[in-house]
Amino acid sequence: MPLRKPSTTDSRRTTPAPSPDVIVDVEFDRGVLHLAVINVSDQPAHRVAVAFDPPFRGLGGEVVVSSLALFRGIEFLAPRKRIATLLDTSSAYFERREPLRITATVQFQDGMGRAYERQVVHDLSIYRDLSYLVSDDQHGHLPR
């Protein structure tokens, strides 16, 4: 049987590979705020770093969030990977009058070293008036 020659439609296409896409999200769960770095794509992201404007504090006002290693540099973030950290209780965050409107600028690279940047704006005031239940085993174990 003769070998089949590839047709011009069978030739390799040079479509660019999809790029990674990384976001920072604020998550609210029963009165507790978390920050998550999430690779929302099917491609790995490299050298992920996040800058916040304006700067703000978490964990009872003790920690400048941008100083956490999580936001200063993740060398490799797998596809669909999510890494979250506790920010604070919503009541403690709002009582300290921390910024309500925060811009997270996320910088990252693809596997070829191409650089990307994404800005995500969060308005934390949407969480101020949410109702939630606190069970007895949770009460007293959360930072205030």
Short mmCIF file of N, CA and C in Angstrom, two decimals:
data_model
loop_
_atom_site.label_atom_id
_atom_site.label_comp_id
_atom_site.label_asym_id
_atom_site.label_seq_id
_atom_site.Cartn_x
_atom_site.Cartn_y
_atom_site.Cartn_z
N MET A 1 0.85 -1.17 0.00
CA MET A 1 0.00 0.00 0.00
C MET A 1 0.89 1.23 0.00
N PRO A 2 0.67 2.19 -0.89
CA PRO A 2 1.52 3.38 -0.96
C PRO A 2 1.29 4.29 0.25
N LEU A 3 2.34 4.99 0.64
CA LEU A 3 2.24 5.94 1.74
C LEU A 3 1.44 7.16 1.30
N ARG A 4 0.65 7.65 2.20
CA ARG A 4 -0.17 8.82 1.91
C ARG A 4 0.64 10.08 2.14
N LYS A 5 0.62 10.98 1.18
CA LYS A 5 1.29 12.26 1.33
C LYS A 5 0.37 13.21 2.07
N PRO A 6 0.92 13.95 3.01
CA PRO A 6 0.05 14.91 3.71
C PRO A 6 -0.41 16.01 2.76
N SER A 7 -1.65 16.38 2.87
CA SER A 7 -2.16 17.48 2.05
C SER A 7 -1.80 18.80 2.71
N THR A 8 -2.05 19.86 2.01
CA THR A 8 -1.73 21.18 2.57
C THR A 8 -2.59 21.48 3.79
N THR A 9 -3.77 20.88 3.86
CA THR A 9 -4.61 21.11 5.03
C THR A 9 -4.14 20.30 6.23
N ASP A 10 -3.31 19.28 5.99
CA ASP A 10 -2.79 18.47 7.09
C ASP A 10 -1.51 19.06 7.69
N SER A 11 -0.93 20.03 7.02
CA SER A 11 0.34 20.56 7.51
C SER A 11 0.18 21.19 8.89
N ARG A 12 1.25 21.24 9.60
CA ARG A 12 1.21 21.79 10.97
C ARG A 12 0.82 23.25 10.94
N ARG A 13 -0.08 23.58 11.81
CA ARG A 13 -0.52 24.98 11.91
C ARG A 13 0.30 25.66 12.99
N THR A 14 0.51 26.90 12.81
CA THR A 14 1.31 27.65 13.79
C THR A 14 0.40 28.57 14.61
N THR A 15 -0.65 28.00 15.16
CA THR A 15 -1.51 28.79 16.01
C THR A 15 -0.83 28.98 17.36
N PRO A 16 -0.89 30.17 17.88
CA PRO A 16 -0.22 30.40 19.17
C PRO A 16 -0.89 29.60 20.28
N ALA A 17 -0.08 29.13 21.20
CA ALA A 17 -0.61 28.41 22.36
C ALA A 17 -1.40 29.38 23.23
N PRO A 18 -2.45 28.91 23.87
CA PRO A 18 -3.20 29.79 24.76
C PRO A 18 -2.30 30.30 25.88
N SER A 19 -2.56 31.50 26.33
CA SER A 19 -1.74 32.08 27.39
C SER A 19 -2.35 31.76 28.75
N PRO A 20 -1.53 31.79 29.81
CA PRO A 20 -2.07 31.62 31.15
C PRO A 20 -2.88 32.86 31.54
N ASP A 21 -3.72 32.72 32.53
CA ASP A 21 -4.52 33.84 33.02
C ASP A 21 -4.65 33.68 34.53
N VAL A 22 -4.14 34.66 35.26
CA VAL A 22 -4.11 34.59 36.72
C VAL A 22 -4.86 35.79 37.30
N ILE A 23 -5.69 35.52 38.30
CA ILE A 23 -6.44 36.58 38.96
C ILE A 23 -6.23 36.50 40.47
N VAL A 24 -6.60 37.58 41.15
CA VAL A 24 -6.70 37.58 42.61
C VAL A 24 -8.16 37.81 42.94
N ASP A 25 -8.70 36.96 43.80
CA ASP A 25 -10.10 37.09 44.17
C ASP A 25 -10.22 37.27 45.68
N VAL A 26 -11.26 37.99 46.08
CA VAL A 26 -11.60 38.11 47.50
C VAL A 26 -12.76 37.16 47.73
N GLU A 27 -12.63 36.31 48.74
CA GLU A 27 -13.67 35.33 49.04
C GLU A 27 -14.22 35.60 50.44
N PHE A 28 -15.52 35.50 50.57
CA PHE A 28 -16.21 35.73 51.84
C PHE A 28 -16.89 34.43 52.24
N ASP A 29 -16.60 33.96 53.45
CA ASP A 29 -17.22 32.73 53.93
C ASP A 29 -17.57 32.89 55.41
N ARG A 30 -18.86 33.03 55.70
CA ARG A 30 -19.36 33.15 57.07
C ARG A 30 -18.59 34.17 57.91
N GLY A 31 -18.43 35.35 57.34
CA GLY A 31 -17.80 36.44 58.09
C GLY A 31 -16.29 36.47 58.03
N VAL A 32 -15.69 35.61 57.24
CA VAL A 32 -14.24 35.58 57.12
C VAL A 32 -13.85 35.90 55.68
N LEU A 33 -12.90 36.82 55.53
CA LEU A 33 -12.40 37.20 54.21
C LEU A 33 -11.11 36.45 53.91
N HIS A 34 -11.00 35.94 52.69
CA HIS A 34 -9.79 35.28 52.21
C HIS A 34 -9.36 35.96 50.92
N LEU A 35 -8.08 35.89 50.62
CA LEU A 35 -7.55 36.32 49.33
C LEU A 35 -7.02 35.08 48.63
N ALA A 36 -7.32 34.96 47.34
CA ALA A 36 -6.88 33.79 46.59
C ALA A 36 -6.21 34.22 45.29
N VAL A 37 -5.07 33.60 45.00
CA VAL A 37 -4.40 33.73 43.71
C VAL A 37 -4.84 32.50 42.92
N ILE A 38 -5.43 32.73 41.75
CA ILE A 38 -6.03 31.63 41.00
C ILE A 38 -5.58 31.67 39.55
N ASN A 39 -5.05 30.55 39.08
CA ASN A 39 -4.76 30.39 37.65
C ASN A 39 -6.05 29.86 37.03
N VAL A 40 -6.77 30.73 36.33
CA VAL A 40 -8.07 30.37 35.78
C VAL A 40 -7.96 29.77 34.38
N SER A 41 -6.75 29.46 33.95
CA SER A 41 -6.53 28.94 32.60
C SER A 41 -6.07 27.48 32.64
N ASP A 42 -5.96 26.92 31.46
CA ASP A 42 -5.45 25.55 31.31
C ASP A 42 -3.96 25.52 31.03
N GLN A 43 -3.29 26.65 31.19
CA GLN A 43 -1.84 26.75 30.97
C GLN A 43 -1.15 27.11 32.27
N PRO A 44 0.05 26.60 32.51
CA PRO A 44 0.77 26.99 33.72
C PRO A 44 1.22 28.44 33.64
N ALA A 45 1.34 29.07 34.79
CA ALA A 45 1.85 30.44 34.88
C ALA A 45 3.15 30.40 35.67
N HIS A 46 4.08 31.24 35.29
CA HIS A 46 5.39 31.30 35.93
C HIS A 46 5.63 32.71 36.48
N ARG A 47 6.43 32.78 37.53
CA ARG A 47 6.84 34.06 38.11
C ARG A 47 5.65 34.99 38.38
N VAL A 48 4.71 34.50 39.14
CA VAL A 48 3.49 35.26 39.46
C VAL A 48 3.78 36.19 40.63
N ALA A 49 3.43 37.45 40.49
CA ALA A 49 3.58 38.44 41.56
C ALA A 49 2.36 39.35 41.56
N VAL A 50 1.98 39.80 42.75
CA VAL A 50 0.80 40.65 42.89
C VAL A 50 1.18 41.91 43.66
N ALA A 51 0.74 43.06 43.15
CA ALA A 51 0.89 44.34 43.87
C ALA A 51 -0.50 44.87 44.17
N PHE A 52 -0.68 45.43 45.35
CA PHE A 52 -1.98 45.96 45.77
C PHE A 52 -1.91 47.47 45.89
N ASP A 53 -2.97 48.15 45.43
CA ASP A 53 -3.06 49.59 45.55
C ASP A 53 -4.48 49.94 45.99
N PRO A 54 -4.63 50.58 47.12
CA PRO A 54 -3.60 50.94 48.10
C PRO A 54 -3.20 49.73 48.94
N PRO A 55 -2.08 49.86 49.66
CA PRO A 55 -1.70 48.77 50.57
C PRO A 55 -2.73 48.64 51.69
N PHE A 56 -2.85 47.46 52.26
CA PHE A 56 -3.79 47.24 53.35
C PHE A 56 -3.27 46.14 54.26
N ARG A 57 -3.89 46.06 55.45
CA ARG A 57 -3.43 45.11 56.47
C ARG A 57 -4.49 44.04 56.71
N GLY A 58 -4.02 42.88 57.14
CA GLY A 58 -4.90 41.78 57.50
C GLY A 58 -4.49 41.19 58.83
N LEU A 59 -5.14 40.09 59.21
CA LEU A 59 -4.85 39.37 60.46
C LEU A 59 -4.83 40.30 61.66
N GLY A 60 -5.94 40.97 61.87
CA GLY A 60 -6.06 41.86 63.02
C GLY A 60 -5.24 43.12 62.90
N GLY A 61 -4.82 43.48 61.70
CA GLY A 61 -4.02 44.68 61.48
C GLY A 61 -2.53 44.45 61.64
N GLU A 62 -2.13 43.20 61.86
CA GLU A 62 -0.73 42.88 62.14
C GLU A 62 0.13 42.70 60.90
N VAL A 63 -0.46 42.37 59.75
CA VAL A 63 0.32 41.99 58.58
C VAL A 63 -0.03 42.88 57.39
N VAL A 64 1.00 43.45 56.76
CA VAL A 64 0.80 44.14 55.48
C VAL A 64 0.68 43.03 54.43
N VAL A 65 -0.47 42.94 53.82
CA VAL A 65 -0.77 41.80 52.95
C VAL A 65 0.24 41.64 51.83
N SER A 66 0.67 42.74 51.22
CA SER A 66 1.62 42.64 50.11
C SER A 66 2.97 42.09 50.53
N SER A 67 3.24 42.04 51.84
CA SER A 67 4.52 41.50 52.31
C SER A 67 4.53 39.98 52.35
N LEU A 68 3.38 39.35 52.20
CA LEU A 68 3.32 37.89 52.24
C LEU A 68 4.02 37.29 51.01
N ALA A 69 4.76 36.22 51.22
CA ALA A 69 5.48 35.56 50.13
C ALA A 69 4.53 35.14 49.00
N LEU A 70 3.30 34.80 49.34
CA LEU A 70 2.31 34.40 48.34
C LEU A 70 2.16 35.46 47.26
N PHE A 71 2.26 36.72 47.63
CA PHE A 71 2.04 37.79 46.67
C PHE A 71 3.34 38.35 46.09
N ARG A 72 4.45 38.03 46.69
CA ARG A 72 5.73 38.53 46.19
C ARG A 72 6.31 37.66 45.09
N GLY A 73 5.96 36.38 45.06
CA GLY A 73 6.51 35.56 43.99
C GLY A 73 6.14 34.09 44.09
N ILE A 74 5.37 33.62 43.12
CA ILE A 74 5.09 32.20 42.96
C ILE A 74 5.82 31.79 41.69
N GLU A 75 6.82 30.95 41.82
CA GLU A 75 7.61 30.56 40.65
C GLU A 75 6.79 29.77 39.63
N PHE A 76 5.90 28.90 40.11
CA PHE A 76 5.10 28.07 39.20
C PHE A 76 3.70 27.92 39.78
N LEU A 77 2.70 28.26 38.97
CA LEU A 77 1.31 28.10 39.37
C LEU A 77 0.64 27.20 38.33
N ALA A 78 0.32 25.99 38.75
CA ALA A 78 -0.24 24.98 37.84
C ALA A 78 -1.59 25.44 37.27
N PRO A 79 -1.98 24.87 36.13
CA PRO A 79 -3.29 25.19 35.56
C PRO A 79 -4.41 24.90 36.57
N ARG A 80 -5.35 25.84 36.66
CA ARG A 80 -6.53 25.73 37.54
C ARG A 80 -6.19 25.67 39.03
N LYS A 81 -4.97 26.01 39.38
CA LYS A 81 -4.53 25.99 40.79
C LYS A 81 -5.02 27.24 41.50
N ARG A 82 -5.41 27.06 42.76
CA ARG A 82 -5.88 28.15 43.61
C ARG A 82 -5.12 28.08 44.92
N ILE A 83 -4.51 29.20 45.32
CA ILE A 83 -3.82 29.28 46.61
C ILE A 83 -4.47 30.43 47.38
N ALA A 84 -5.01 30.11 48.56
CA ALA A 84 -5.74 31.12 49.33
C ALA A 84 -5.11 31.31 50.70
N THR A 85 -5.29 32.51 51.23
CA THR A 85 -4.83 32.83 52.58
C THR A 85 -5.92 33.61 53.31
N LEU A 86 -5.94 33.46 54.61
CA LEU A 86 -6.88 34.21 55.44
C LEU A 86 -6.50 35.69 55.41
N LEU A 87 -7.47 36.55 55.17
CA LEU A 87 -7.24 37.99 55.27
C LEU A 87 -7.60 38.46 56.67
N ASP A 88 -8.85 38.28 57.06
CA ASP A 88 -9.31 38.73 58.38
C ASP A 88 -10.79 38.41 58.50
N THR A 89 -11.35 38.62 59.69
CA THR A 89 -12.80 38.60 59.78
C THR A 89 -13.29 39.89 59.13
N SER A 90 -14.47 39.83 58.56
CA SER A 90 -14.99 41.03 57.91
C SER A 90 -15.20 42.13 58.93
N SER A 91 -15.67 41.79 60.12
CA SER A 91 -15.91 42.82 61.13
C SER A 91 -14.61 43.51 61.54
N ALA A 92 -13.54 42.76 61.74
CA ALA A 92 -12.26 43.36 62.12
C ALA A 92 -11.71 44.23 61.00
N TYR A 93 -11.82 43.76 59.76
CA TYR A 93 -11.33 44.52 58.62
C TYR A 93 -12.05 45.86 58.51
N PHE A 94 -13.37 45.84 58.62
CA PHE A 94 -14.14 47.08 58.49
C PHE A 94 -13.98 48.00 59.70
N GLU A 95 -13.85 47.44 60.89
CA GLU A 95 -13.65 48.26 62.10
C GLU A 95 -12.34 49.04 62.02
N ARG A 96 -11.32 48.48 61.41
CA ARG A 96 -10.04 49.18 61.27
C ARG A 96 -10.06 50.23 60.17
N ARG A 97 -11.15 50.28 59.43
CA ARG A 97 -11.28 51.21 58.30
C ARG A 97 -10.19 51.00 57.25
N GLU A 98 -9.96 49.73 56.94
CA GLU A 98 -9.04 49.39 55.86
C GLU A 98 -9.66 49.82 54.53
N PRO A 99 -8.85 49.95 53.48
CA PRO A 99 -9.39 50.37 52.18
C PRO A 99 -10.49 49.43 51.70
N LEU A 100 -11.51 50.02 51.09
CA LEU A 100 -12.61 49.23 50.57
C LEU A 100 -12.43 48.91 49.09
N ARG A 101 -11.83 49.82 48.36
CA ARG A 101 -11.60 49.61 46.92
C ARG A 101 -10.12 49.31 46.73
N ILE A 102 -9.82 48.11 46.26
CA ILE A 102 -8.44 47.66 46.13
C ILE A 102 -8.20 47.17 44.71
N THR A 103 -7.10 47.62 44.12
CA THR A 103 -6.70 47.14 42.80
C THR A 103 -5.54 46.16 42.98
N ALA A 104 -5.71 44.96 42.46
CA ALA A 104 -4.65 43.96 42.47
C ALA A 104 -4.08 43.89 41.06
N THR A 105 -2.79 44.18 40.92
CA THR A 105 -2.12 44.06 39.64
C THR A 105 -1.31 42.77 39.66
N VAL A 106 -1.68 41.84 38.79
CA VAL A 106 -1.06 40.52 38.75
C VAL A 106 -0.14 40.47 37.54
N GLN A 107 1.12 40.15 37.77
CA GLN A 107 2.09 39.97 36.69
C GLN A 107 2.51 38.51 36.67
N PHE A 108 2.64 37.95 35.46
CA PHE A 108 3.03 36.55 35.33
C PHE A 108 3.60 36.31 33.93
N GLN A 109 4.19 35.14 33.75
CA GLN A 109 4.79 34.78 32.46
C GLN A 109 4.25 33.42 32.02
N ASP A 110 4.35 33.19 30.71
CA ASP A 110 4.03 31.86 30.19
C ASP A 110 5.32 31.04 30.14
N GLY A 111 5.24 29.83 29.64
CA GLY A 111 6.40 28.94 29.59
C GLY A 111 7.51 29.42 28.67
N MET A 112 7.20 30.34 27.76
CA MET A 112 8.21 30.88 26.84
C MET A 112 8.82 32.17 27.37
N GLY A 113 8.39 32.60 28.54
CA GLY A 113 8.93 33.82 29.13
C GLY A 113 8.21 35.09 28.73
N ARG A 114 7.11 34.97 27.97
CA ARG A 114 6.33 36.16 27.61
C ARG A 114 5.61 36.69 28.84
N ALA A 115 5.65 37.99 29.03
CA ALA A 115 5.08 38.61 30.23
C ALA A 115 3.64 39.05 29.99
N TYR A 116 2.84 38.93 31.05
CA TYR A 116 1.44 39.33 31.02
C TYR A 116 1.14 40.12 32.29
N GLU A 117 0.12 40.96 32.20
CA GLU A 117 -0.32 41.71 33.37
C GLU A 117 -1.84 41.82 33.34
N ARG A 118 -2.44 41.67 34.51
CA ARG A 118 -3.90 41.78 34.61
C ARG A 118 -4.21 42.59 35.87
N GLN A 119 -5.15 43.52 35.74
CA GLN A 119 -5.62 44.27 36.91
C GLN A 119 -7.02 43.83 37.27
N VAL A 120 -7.22 43.61 38.56
CA VAL A 120 -8.53 43.22 39.08
C VAL A 120 -8.88 44.22 40.18
N VAL A 121 -10.03 44.87 40.05
CA VAL A 121 -10.48 45.83 41.05
C VAL A 121 -11.55 45.17 41.91
N HIS A 122 -11.37 45.25 43.23
CA HIS A 122 -12.33 44.69 44.17
C HIS A 122 -12.90 45.80 45.05
N ASP A 123 -14.21 45.75 45.26
CA ASP A 123 -14.89 46.67 46.18
C ASP A 123 -15.37 45.84 47.36
N LEU A 124 -14.62 45.88 48.45
CA LEU A 124 -14.93 45.05 49.61
C LEU A 124 -16.16 45.52 50.36
N SER A 125 -16.67 46.71 50.05
CA SER A 125 -17.86 47.19 50.75
C SER A 125 -19.07 46.29 50.49
N ILE A 126 -19.04 45.51 49.44
CA ILE A 126 -20.18 44.61 49.16
C ILE A 126 -20.33 43.55 50.24
N TYR A 127 -19.27 43.30 51.01
CA TYR A 127 -19.32 42.28 52.06
C TYR A 127 -19.73 42.85 53.43
N ARG A 128 -19.80 44.16 53.54
CA ARG A 128 -20.03 44.80 54.83
C ARG A 128 -21.36 44.41 55.46
N ASP A 129 -22.42 44.35 54.70
CA ASP A 129 -23.74 44.13 55.26
C ASP A 129 -24.28 42.72 55.05
N LEU A 130 -23.42 41.78 54.69
CA LEU A 130 -23.89 40.41 54.50
C LEU A 130 -24.16 39.75 55.85
N SER A 131 -25.23 39.00 55.91
CA SER A 131 -25.58 38.26 57.13
C SER A 131 -24.97 36.87 57.06
N TYR A 132 -24.62 36.34 58.22
CA TYR A 132 -24.05 35.00 58.29
C TYR A 132 -24.22 34.47 59.70
N LEU A 133 -24.18 33.16 59.84
CA LEU A 133 -24.27 32.51 61.14
C LEU A 133 -22.88 32.10 61.60
N VAL A 134 -22.65 32.26 62.88
CA VAL A 134 -21.39 31.80 63.47
C VAL A 134 -21.75 30.72 64.47
N SER A 135 -21.21 29.52 64.27
CA SER A 135 -21.49 28.44 65.21
C SER A 135 -20.60 28.58 66.44
N ASP A 136 -20.99 27.93 67.53
CA ASP A 136 -20.23 28.02 68.78
C ASP A 136 -18.79 27.55 68.63
N ASP A 137 -18.56 26.53 67.80
CA ASP A 137 -17.19 26.03 67.65
C ASP A 137 -16.32 26.98 66.83
N GLN A 138 -16.92 27.88 66.06
CA GLN A 138 -16.15 28.86 65.31
C GLN A 138 -15.88 30.10 66.15
N HIS A 139 -16.84 30.47 66.98
CA HIS A 139 -16.73 31.71 67.73
C HIS A 139 -15.53 31.65 68.69
N GLY A 140 -14.75 32.65 68.69
CA GLY A 140 -13.58 32.69 69.57
C GLY A 140 -12.33 32.14 68.93
N HIS A 141 -12.45 31.49 67.78
CA HIS A 141 -11.27 30.94 67.12
C HIS A 141 -10.86 31.77 65.91
N LEU A 142 -11.54 32.85 65.67
CA LEU A 142 -11.22 33.70 64.54
C LEU A 142 -10.53 34.95 65.04
N PRO A 143 -9.59 35.46 64.26
CA PRO A 143 -8.94 36.71 64.66
C PRO A 143 -9.94 37.85 64.68
N ARG A 144 -9.79 38.76 65.59
CA ARG A 144 -10.68 39.92 65.66
C ARG A 144 -9.95 41.17 65.36
#
